Amino acid sequence: MTDETQTQPYNPALRESATFGRDVIHEIQRAAETGIYDIRGWGAKRKVPHFDDLLFLGASMSRYPLEGYREKCETEVVLGTRHARKPVVISTPVTIAGMSFGALSAQAKEALGRGASEIGTSTTTGDGGMTPEERGQSSRLVYQYLPSRYGMNPDDLRKADAIEVVLGQGAKPGGGGMLLGQKISERVAGMRTLPQGIDQRSACRHPDWTGPDDLAIKIAELREITDWQVPIYVKIGATRTYYDVKLAVKAGADVIVLDGMQGGTAATQDVFIEHVGIPTMAAIPQATQALQEMGLHREVQLIVSGGIRNGADVAKAIALGADAVAIGTAALIALGDNHPRYAEEYQKLGSAAGFYDDFQDGKCPAGISTQDPELSQRLDPVAAGKRLANYLRVLTLEAQTLARACGKSHLHHLEPEDLVALNVEAAAMARVPLAGTNWVPGQGGY
């Protein structure tokens, strides 16, 4: 909403259309004038059922809470116990999702590694390969193996602590990534074997397999390359989650990474972001059910991403069956993205602090989603890493607080029985009772 709109006097004769609101009218006019679909970053902006629609049932008479200062609530998670000789051990169930060098500056990638390492968790490379800055500052680094193969290097695979085979992304399941020419710097072009300054669109599927049987062969190949040392993750966008999880596990995955539609992206079509995939909260019970039916829940670990913002989201995702979560957009905000200190510069770009989503343009005033040397230098990786570490500590402490209130000595002891929903949609998606009843939509009760 613009300042002009805010200052207009209220007129009861004017009624805005619920179907053709001002944002819709603006988009139609923009499309009519340019003939180009809208590309942006961030994630879905529409309101969908999310973790805010769930509440914890704290202990009172029928449950016994834990004392926060004297009784421990453990947070350690071990990822990759199914096959890997060296599973990834993290001190908190919050990890950093894959975000590429190219989409982000080298300084931002370094800061992510510093922040994650300070509290003992992992970070992830993203499309485009591994940078020395990130590997050097990351105590636990997951190497993404994507359809594009940009920057893929077998030597770097062997340097990683885990490999994540990416089949889909929550913001664009079924689609590939985009990196516009203004962000294809000389260094990015060299790592990706691409011409400098030319728009790049990543493939939407892997070139050397067509189904789950081929994926099993690829996973075996990756295990041979790494001598069966490190875990193999498989990342899927949340769509047909129940079936996708079963197929990925059958193919040999040690860890499933499930990315809901609230997950962020550096750049893709707005129509894709808003209209493809399912909410994170709806996907977790499907994945959990698939793993439970295979007798592998908690043996094949489940990492959930897409719209994780605070410790309550972390705890609720775990209660629904996740082993850990991954954050992307929230991590960038912790580094300094959309900070009010750059309010004037966001305004010059036609946006505002808290609204900036044109990550594809490479003009990020905070020096995060850019390859511009002058802008990138604004981000101090050490200071930004400290901010991220502080944020990760807060997420962990908040999740522990809620778990203790429910009487749990480990975050993994949280369960659906600890949750209720505020509305019918959330109850149906999360498969927990509507608050004040024992009714789970579709499962009987009253």
XYZ file of C-alpha atoms in Angstrom:
446
model
C 0.000 0.000 0.000
C 1.438 3.361 -0.996
C 1.619 6.472 1.199
C -0.862 8.116 -1.191
C -3.382 5.324 -0.623
C -2.918 5.482 3.131
C -3.649 9.222 3.249
C -6.769 9.097 1.083
C -9.894 9.871 3.158
C -12.236 6.973 3.801
C -15.089 6.852 1.309
C -17.853 4.341 2.210
C -19.079 4.407 -1.401
C -15.814 2.840 -2.598
C -15.657 -0.916 -2.206
C -12.569 -2.814 -3.291
C -13.115 -6.039 -5.221
C -12.067 -9.230 -3.466
C -11.274 -10.728 -6.872
C -9.741 -7.705 -8.590
C -7.884 -6.006 -5.747
C -5.348 -3.239 -6.341
C -2.473 -5.700 -6.501
C -4.296 -7.742 -9.158
C -5.155 -4.640 -11.193
C -1.526 -3.505 -10.994
C -0.272 -6.889 -12.224
C -2.726 -6.951 -15.148
C -1.639 -3.462 -16.139
C 2.048 -4.368 -15.814
C 1.590 -7.504 -17.948
C -0.370 -5.539 -20.568
C 2.355 -2.892 -20.803
C 5.382 -5.217 -20.878
C 4.221 -8.547 -22.294
C 6.550 -10.284 -19.791
C 5.607 -12.440 -16.837
C 6.740 -11.278 -13.411
C 9.939 -12.733 -11.975
C 10.806 -12.231 -8.316
C 12.450 -13.781 -5.317
C 11.311 -14.655 -1.797
C 8.395 -17.118 -1.513
C 4.612 -17.329 -1.587
C 2.908 -14.198 -0.242
C -0.622 -15.522 -0.207
C -1.955 -16.564 3.203
C -2.127 -20.329 3.567
C -2.616 -22.538 6.649
C 0.645 -22.414 8.570
C 2.137 -23.186 11.960
C 0.419 -20.153 13.506
C -2.816 -22.158 13.175
C -1.515 -24.713 15.691
C -1.143 -24.428 19.483
C 0.737 -26.533 22.023
C -1.053 -28.145 24.958
C 1.269 -27.316 27.834
C 1.478 -29.499 30.923
C -0.817 -28.941 33.905
C -2.422 -31.811 35.881
C -2.250 -34.622 33.328
C 1.294 -33.828 32.177
C 4.416 -32.920 34.124
C 6.494 -29.968 32.850
C 10.269 -29.723 33.075
C 12.032 -27.014 35.043
C 13.859 -24.761 32.633
C 16.934 -24.059 34.748
C 17.517 -27.499 36.218
C 16.214 -30.122 33.796
C 17.729 -30.589 30.371
C 15.914 -30.601 27.065
C 18.303 -32.090 24.515
C 18.530 -30.728 20.986
C 21.224 -32.795 19.256
C 20.277 -34.461 15.971
C 22.178 -37.120 14.030
C 21.525 -37.121 10.278
C 22.343 -40.015 7.966
C 22.387 -42.992 10.324
C 20.855 -45.364 7.768
C 23.896 -45.990 5.551
C 26.623 -43.393 6.099
C 29.784 -44.244 8.003
C 30.096 -40.622 9.116
C 26.623 -39.221 9.898
C 26.249 -35.480 10.332
C 25.860 -34.532 14.000
C 24.315 -31.122 14.675
C 23.763 -29.492 18.062
C 20.441 -27.895 17.105
C 17.648 -29.125 14.830
C 17.931 -25.934 12.739
C 20.084 -26.085 9.584
C 20.756 -23.645 6.738
C 19.052 -24.447 3.427
C 20.750 -24.480 0.043
C 21.316 -21.017 -1.457
C 23.797 -20.650 -4.283
C 26.833 -18.510 -4.799
C 25.494 -16.487 -7.706
C 22.125 -15.937 -6.127
C 24.046 -14.751 -3.047
C 27.323 -12.900 -2.739
C 30.500 -14.646 -1.613
C 30.318 -12.601 1.583
C 26.806 -13.881 2.302
C 27.853 -17.483 1.727
C 30.784 -17.038 4.073
C 28.521 -15.459 6.707
C 26.106 -18.389 6.516
C 28.987 -20.782 7.114
C 30.310 -18.752 10.029
C 26.938 -18.460 11.735
C 26.063 -22.136 11.320
C 29.477 -23.292 12.528
C 29.371 -21.103 15.627
C 26.418 -23.020 17.017
C 27.317 -26.417 15.559
C 24.918 -26.890 12.674
C 25.213 -27.355 8.915
C 24.885 -25.142 5.872
C 24.298 -26.078 2.225
C 25.947 -25.017 -1.035
C 23.062 -24.499 -3.471
C 23.331 -24.461 -7.273
C 26.640 -23.430 -8.824
C 29.184 -25.302 -6.753
C 31.272 -24.890 -3.609
C 33.225 -21.736 -2.814
C 36.437 -21.737 -0.735
C 34.900 -19.072 1.527
C 31.951 -21.300 2.375
C 33.900 -24.540 2.774
C 36.550 -22.784 4.826
C 34.040 -21.362 7.316
C 31.586 -24.293 7.464
C 32.252 -27.049 9.972
C 29.445 -29.096 8.381
C 28.727 -28.455 4.707
C 26.114 -30.208 2.576
C 26.872 -30.269 -1.163
C 23.838 -29.956 -3.417
C 23.737 -32.119 -6.553
C 21.258 -30.417 -8.891
C 19.793 -31.014 -12.360
C 21.868 -28.206 -13.871
C 25.189 -29.719 -12.707
C 26.508 -26.133 -12.627
C 29.809 -26.097 -10.754
C 29.599 -29.843 -10.057
C 33.043 -31.114 -9.158
C 33.778 -34.682 -7.945
C 36.665 -33.368 -5.832
C 34.277 -30.986 -4.058
C 31.827 -33.855 -3.545
C 34.533 -35.621 -1.554
C 35.117 -32.502 0.553
C 31.474 -32.355 1.643
C 30.024 -33.689 4.883
C 26.843 -34.787 3.097
C 25.399 -34.749 -0.440
C 21.893 -33.484 -1.190
C 20.339 -34.683 -4.448
C 17.831 -31.988 -5.367
C 14.705 -33.179 -7.178
C 12.514 -30.188 -6.386
C 12.177 -26.951 -4.472
C 9.148 -25.788 -2.498
C 8.835 -22.442 -4.272
C 8.893 -24.101 -7.703
C 8.411 -27.899 -7.666
C 8.587 -29.097 -11.250
C 10.570 -26.045 -12.370
C 14.196 -25.023 -12.581
C 16.046 -22.081 -11.119
C 16.818 -18.777 -12.801
C 19.853 -16.514 -12.546
C 19.649 -13.368 -14.637
C 22.589 -11.992 -16.548
C 23.254 -9.080 -14.210
C 24.309 -11.629 -11.568
C 26.468 -13.757 -13.892
C 29.780 -12.153 -12.947
C 33.119 -13.353 -14.251
C 33.582 -15.584 -11.217
C 30.050 -17.005 -11.324
C 30.356 -17.639 -15.068
C 33.671 -19.417 -14.553
C 32.306 -21.712 -11.846
C 29.214 -22.579 -13.891
C 30.921 -22.724 -17.322
C 28.517 -20.107 -18.652
C 28.932 -16.920 -20.703
C 29.242 -13.838 -18.525
C 26.226 -11.523 -18.382
C 23.762 -13.940 -20.031
C 20.546 -15.101 -18.351
C 20.729 -18.677 -17.061
C 17.842 -21.060 -16.517
C 18.547 -24.309 -14.687
C 17.089 -27.613 -15.865
C 13.914 -28.814 -14.161
C 14.955 -32.475 -14.118
C 18.183 -34.439 -13.951
C 19.602 -35.324 -17.380
C 20.678 -38.862 -16.571
C 17.625 -40.434 -15.023
C 13.889 -40.590 -15.588
C 12.539 -42.225 -12.457
C 13.187 -43.724 -9.026
C 15.070 -46.767 -10.344
C 17.571 -44.462 -12.040
C 17.810 -42.421 -8.840
C 18.855 -45.571 -6.974
C 21.691 -46.034 -9.477
C 22.758 -42.398 -9.053
C 22.751 -42.663 -5.262
C 24.904 -45.798 -5.485
C 27.286 -43.906 -7.776
C 27.554 -41.030 -5.298
C 28.232 -43.475 -2.482
C 31.066 -45.012 -4.491
C 32.570 -41.569 -5.167
C 32.518 -40.756 -1.456
C 33.459 -44.270 -0.262
C 30.143 -44.622 1.617
C 31.393 -42.081 4.150
C 28.781 -39.320 3.993
C 24.963 -39.280 4.083
C 22.947 -38.877 0.898
C 19.978 -36.510 1.238
C 17.144 -36.279 -1.300
C 15.303 -32.959 -1.504
C 11.741 -32.778 -2.826
C 9.261 -29.953 -3.271
C 6.010 -30.578 -1.405
C 3.456 -31.886 -3.894
C 2.658 -35.641 -3.924
C 4.621 -35.966 -0.720
C 3.476 -39.393 0.483
C 4.498 -41.146 -2.713
C 7.630 -39.079 -3.325
C 9.002 -39.873 0.128
C 8.414 -43.596 -0.294
C 10.143 -43.611 -3.681
C 13.115 -41.582 -2.414
C 13.564 -43.906 0.567
C 13.299 -46.960 -1.677
C 16.020 -45.456 -3.869
C 18.343 -45.402 -0.858
C 18.106 -41.924 0.683
C 19.515 -41.486 4.186
C 17.680 -38.187 4.744
C 14.605 -36.621 3.128
C 14.528 -32.833 2.772
C 10.934 -31.661 2.336
C 10.423 -28.087 1.130
C 6.934 -26.569 1.413
C 5.430 -23.859 -0.794
C 6.357 -21.083 1.657
C 10.000 -21.783 0.860
C 11.997 -18.993 -0.733
C 13.799 -18.692 -4.034
C 16.296 -16.312 -5.594
C 14.224 -15.901 -8.746
C 11.346 -17.586 -10.525
C 7.973 -16.735 -12.014
C 5.492 -15.246 -9.551
C 2.748 -17.507 -10.934
C 4.906 -20.510 -10.024
C 5.629 -19.294 -6.501
C 1.983 -18.632 -5.692
C 0.188 -21.511 -7.433
C 2.334 -24.673 -7.309
C 2.942 -26.971 -4.342
C 1.270 -27.430 -0.974
C 1.805 -25.734 2.416
C 4.624 -26.992 4.597
C 2.275 -27.918 7.430
C 0.165 -30.087 5.111
C 3.185 -31.956 3.761
C 4.825 -33.049 7.035
C 2.138 -35.559 8.144
C 2.186 -37.156 4.691
C 5.961 -37.619 4.859
C 5.762 -38.908 8.424
C 3.064 -41.415 7.491
C 5.148 -42.701 4.576
C 8.190 -43.212 6.804
C 6.150 -44.838 9.576
C 4.568 -47.292 7.137
C 8.043 -48.274 5.951
C 9.205 -48.702 9.558
C 11.866 -46.035 9.026
C 10.604 -42.955 10.861
C 13.561 -41.429 12.774
C 15.890 -43.922 11.007
C 15.562 -42.047 7.739
C 15.634 -38.481 8.980
C 13.199 -35.814 7.781
C 14.334 -32.199 7.392
C 11.518 -29.725 6.757
C 11.815 -26.252 5.236
C 9.493 -23.565 3.949
C 8.402 -20.648 6.116
C 10.263 -21.474 9.335
C 10.497 -18.217 11.321
C 10.785 -18.890 15.054
C 11.217 -21.543 17.696
C 7.494 -22.296 17.737
C 7.635 -23.226 14.042
C 10.643 -25.451 14.765
C 8.898 -27.223 17.644
C 5.640 -27.680 15.727
C 7.406 -29.143 12.694
C 9.202 -31.614 14.963
C 5.968 -32.486 16.779
C 4.415 -33.360 13.417
C 7.287 -35.728 12.647
C 10.319 -33.782 11.405
C 13.791 -34.488 12.789
C 15.128 -31.038 11.899
C 14.248 -27.932 9.908
C 16.104 -25.769 7.403
C 15.866 -22.001 7.080
C 16.644 -19.829 4.065
C 14.686 -16.574 3.928
C 14.868 -16.182 7.713
C 18.636 -16.703 7.625
C 19.043 -13.937 5.048
C 16.932 -11.587 7.163
C 19.182 -12.410 10.128
C 22.218 -11.480 8.000
C 20.649 -8.079 7.274
C 18.298 -8.482 4.308
C 15.418 -5.955 4.200
C 16.868 -3.991 7.123
C 15.484 -0.479 7.771
C 19.013 0.962 7.647
C 18.707 0.722 3.858
C 15.207 2.231 3.712
C 16.169 5.094 1.373
C 17.900 2.775 -1.072
C 14.994 0.322 -1.121
C 12.741 3.273 -1.894
C 14.932 4.271 -4.847
C 14.495 0.721 -6.176
C 10.707 1.096 -5.992
C 10.370 -1.018 -2.870
C 10.676 -0.649 0.908
C 12.406 -2.354 3.811
C 10.378 -5.470 4.594
C 9.010 -5.692 1.037
C 12.102 -6.036 -1.154
C 11.930 -9.236 -3.205
C 13.709 -8.331 -6.454
C 16.621 -10.616 -5.656
C 16.978 -11.389 -9.370
C 18.089 -7.833 -10.170
C 21.350 -8.041 -8.241
C 20.875 -4.602 -6.652
C 20.447 -5.699 -3.018
C 21.465 -2.723 -0.833
C 22.442 -5.081 1.999
C 25.077 -6.800 -0.166
C 23.427 -10.224 0.140
C 21.604 -11.135 -3.111
C 24.050 -9.394 -5.429
C 27.310 -9.845 -7.339
C 28.005 -6.104 -7.479
C 31.452 -5.690 -5.821
C 30.559 -2.370 -4.199
C 27.296 -3.647 -2.757
C 28.800 -6.992 -1.682
C 31.484 -5.213 0.327
C 28.782 -3.718 2.558
C 28.235 -7.101 4.189
C 30.800 -7.937 6.857
C 30.801 -11.776 6.966
C 32.037 -11.862 10.563
C 29.389 -9.488 11.943
C 26.639 -11.029 9.798
C 27.668 -14.506 10.909
C 27.381 -13.399 14.529
C 23.844 -12.124 13.907
C 22.872 -15.429 12.308
C 24.365 -17.385 15.217
C 22.391 -15.263 17.692
C 19.198 -15.915 15.753
C 19.845 -19.668 15.632
C 20.409 -19.696 19.390
C 17.089 -17.964 19.939
C 15.251 -20.459 17.716
C 16.766 -23.319 19.699
C 15.970 -21.784 23.095
C 12.383 -21.039 22.066
C 11.861 -24.611 20.852
C 13.334 -25.960 24.110
C 11.034 -23.714 26.141
C 7.964 -25.134 24.419
C 9.190 -28.717 24.685
C 9.823 -28.347 28.428
C 6.332 -26.898 28.861
C 5.031 -30.118 27.312
C 7.180 -32.241 29.633
C 9.737 -33.340 27.024
C 13.424 -33.971 27.722
C 14.311 -33.968 23.992
C 12.780 -32.014 21.156
C 12.191 -35.299 19.338
C 9.829 -36.371 22.111
C 7.310 -33.806 20.883
C 4.402 -35.478 19.068
C 1.063 -34.670 17.401
C -0.685 -35.382 20.714
C 0.886 -32.165 22.011
C -0.885 -30.028 19.389
C -4.362 -28.720 18.591
C -5.574 -26.649 15.667
C -7.410 -23.339 15.630
C -9.455 -24.046 12.513
C -10.799 -26.949 10.511
C -8.333 -26.503 7.631
C -5.307 -26.684 9.908
C -6.774 -29.635 11.817
C -7.299 -31.552 8.589
C -3.860 -30.752 7.171
C -1.865 -31.324 10.368
C -4.051 -34.272 11.417
C -4.463 -32.967 14.965
C -7.721 -32.225 16.859
C -9.612 -28.999 16.534
C -9.044 -27.075 19.784
C -11.638 -27.906 22.447
C -12.587 -31.211 20.772
C -11.045 -34.556 19.955
C -12.206 -34.244 16.350
C -9.659 -34.640 13.603
C -11.383 -33.950 10.268
C -11.663 -37.159 8.310
C -10.915 -39.344 11.339
C -14.151 -39.250 13.354
C -14.489 -38.071 16.952
C -16.665 -35.250 18.228
